[in-house]
C-alpha positions as a Python dict, from the first residue, in 0.01 Angstrom:
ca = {
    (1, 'X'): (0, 0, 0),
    (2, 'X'): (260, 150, -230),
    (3, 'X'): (602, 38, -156),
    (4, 'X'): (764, 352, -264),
    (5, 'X'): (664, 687, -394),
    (6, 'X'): (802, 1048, -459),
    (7, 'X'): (812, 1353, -197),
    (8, 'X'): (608, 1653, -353),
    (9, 'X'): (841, 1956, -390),
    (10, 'X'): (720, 2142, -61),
    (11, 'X'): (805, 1789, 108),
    (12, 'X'): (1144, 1841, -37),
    (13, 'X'): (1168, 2201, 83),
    (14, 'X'): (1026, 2191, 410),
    (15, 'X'): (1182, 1828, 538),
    (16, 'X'): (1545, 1918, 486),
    (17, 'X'): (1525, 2041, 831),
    (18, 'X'): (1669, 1787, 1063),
    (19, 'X'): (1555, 1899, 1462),
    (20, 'X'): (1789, 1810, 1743),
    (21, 'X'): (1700, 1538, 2007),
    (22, 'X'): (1630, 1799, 2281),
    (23, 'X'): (1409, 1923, 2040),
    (24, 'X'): (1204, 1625, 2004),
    (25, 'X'): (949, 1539, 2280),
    (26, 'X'): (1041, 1379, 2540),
    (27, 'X'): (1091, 973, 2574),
    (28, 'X'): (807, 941, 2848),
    (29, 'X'): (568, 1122, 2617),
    (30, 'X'): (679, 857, 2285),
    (31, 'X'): (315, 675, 2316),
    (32, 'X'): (183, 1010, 2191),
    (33, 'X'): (280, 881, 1825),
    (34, 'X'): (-5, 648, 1730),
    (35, 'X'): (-217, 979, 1765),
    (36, 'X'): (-4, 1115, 1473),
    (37, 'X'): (-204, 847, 1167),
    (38, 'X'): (-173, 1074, 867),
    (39, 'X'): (145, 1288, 959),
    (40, 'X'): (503, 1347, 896),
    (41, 'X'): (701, 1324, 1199),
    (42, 'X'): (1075, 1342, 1290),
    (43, 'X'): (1205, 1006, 1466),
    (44, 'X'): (1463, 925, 1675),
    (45, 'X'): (1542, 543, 1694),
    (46, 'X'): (1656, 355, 1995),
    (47, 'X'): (1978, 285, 1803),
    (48, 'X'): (2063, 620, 1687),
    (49, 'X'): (1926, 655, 1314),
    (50, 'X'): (1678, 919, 1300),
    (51, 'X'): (1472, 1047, 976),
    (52, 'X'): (1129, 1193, 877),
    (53, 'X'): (830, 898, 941),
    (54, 'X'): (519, 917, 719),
    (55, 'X'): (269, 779, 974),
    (56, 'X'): (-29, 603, 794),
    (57, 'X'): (-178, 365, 1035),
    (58, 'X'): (-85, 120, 1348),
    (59, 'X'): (-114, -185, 1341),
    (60, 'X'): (-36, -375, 1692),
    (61, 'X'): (253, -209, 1850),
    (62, 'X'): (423, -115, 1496),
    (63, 'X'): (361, 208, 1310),
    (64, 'X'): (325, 133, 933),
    (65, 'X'): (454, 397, 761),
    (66, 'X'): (719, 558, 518),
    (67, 'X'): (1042, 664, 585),
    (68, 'X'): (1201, 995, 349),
    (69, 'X'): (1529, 871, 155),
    (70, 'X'): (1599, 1055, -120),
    (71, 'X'): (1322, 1267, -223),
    (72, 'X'): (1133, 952, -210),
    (73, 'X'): (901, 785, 76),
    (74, 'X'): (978, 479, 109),
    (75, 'X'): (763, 172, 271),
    (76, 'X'): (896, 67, 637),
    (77, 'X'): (692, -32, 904),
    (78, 'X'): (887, 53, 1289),
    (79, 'X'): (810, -154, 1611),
    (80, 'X'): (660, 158, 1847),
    (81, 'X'): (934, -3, 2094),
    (82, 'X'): (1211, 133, 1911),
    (83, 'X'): (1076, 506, 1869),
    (84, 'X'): (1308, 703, 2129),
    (85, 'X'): (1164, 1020, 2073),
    (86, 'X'): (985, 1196, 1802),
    (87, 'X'): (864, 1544, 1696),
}
C-alpha cells in the first residue's frame, strides 16, 4: 500500500468543503462506515480532529485508509472506536 500519494484536481476542488457535525450522521449510525471500502468520507474523531478519510479496506475493528493533508492522501489507519460521526 502506498504510504502517500497526490489528490487529483477534482479531489482538490470538491474536498475543500468541510460539513458541520450536525451534518454528519448520527453517532448511533457510526458502524455504517465499514460499508463505505472504496470512498471518501468526512470524519469526526472522538477527540475533536476531523478531516476527509479515504476508506480502502477494514481490517479488524480499524479502517485502513488515507487521510487528505495537503493536496496529498496520506496513509493512516483509524481504530473504528474513535470514529464519532462521519458523512
Amino acid at each position: 500500500m502506498d504510504r502517500m500519494f497526490p489528490a487529483t484536481e477534482t479531489q482538490k476542488r470538491l474536498l475543500t468543503f468541510r460539513p458541520t457535525r450536525p451534518h454528519c450522521l448520527a453517532e448511533a449510525d457510526v458502524g455504517t462506515i465499514v460499508n463505505c471500502i472504496n470512498m471518501v468520507v468526512f470524519v469526526w474523531l472522538t477527540n475533536g480532529n476531523g478531516y476527509w478519510y479515504f476508506i480502502k479496506h477494514v481490517q479488524g475493528d480499524t479502517l485502513i485508509g488515507y487521510i487528505l493533508v495537503n493536496s496529498r492522501w496520506i496513509y493512516n489507519p483509524i481504530p473504528q472506536k474513535q470514529v464519532w460521526i462521519y458523512y
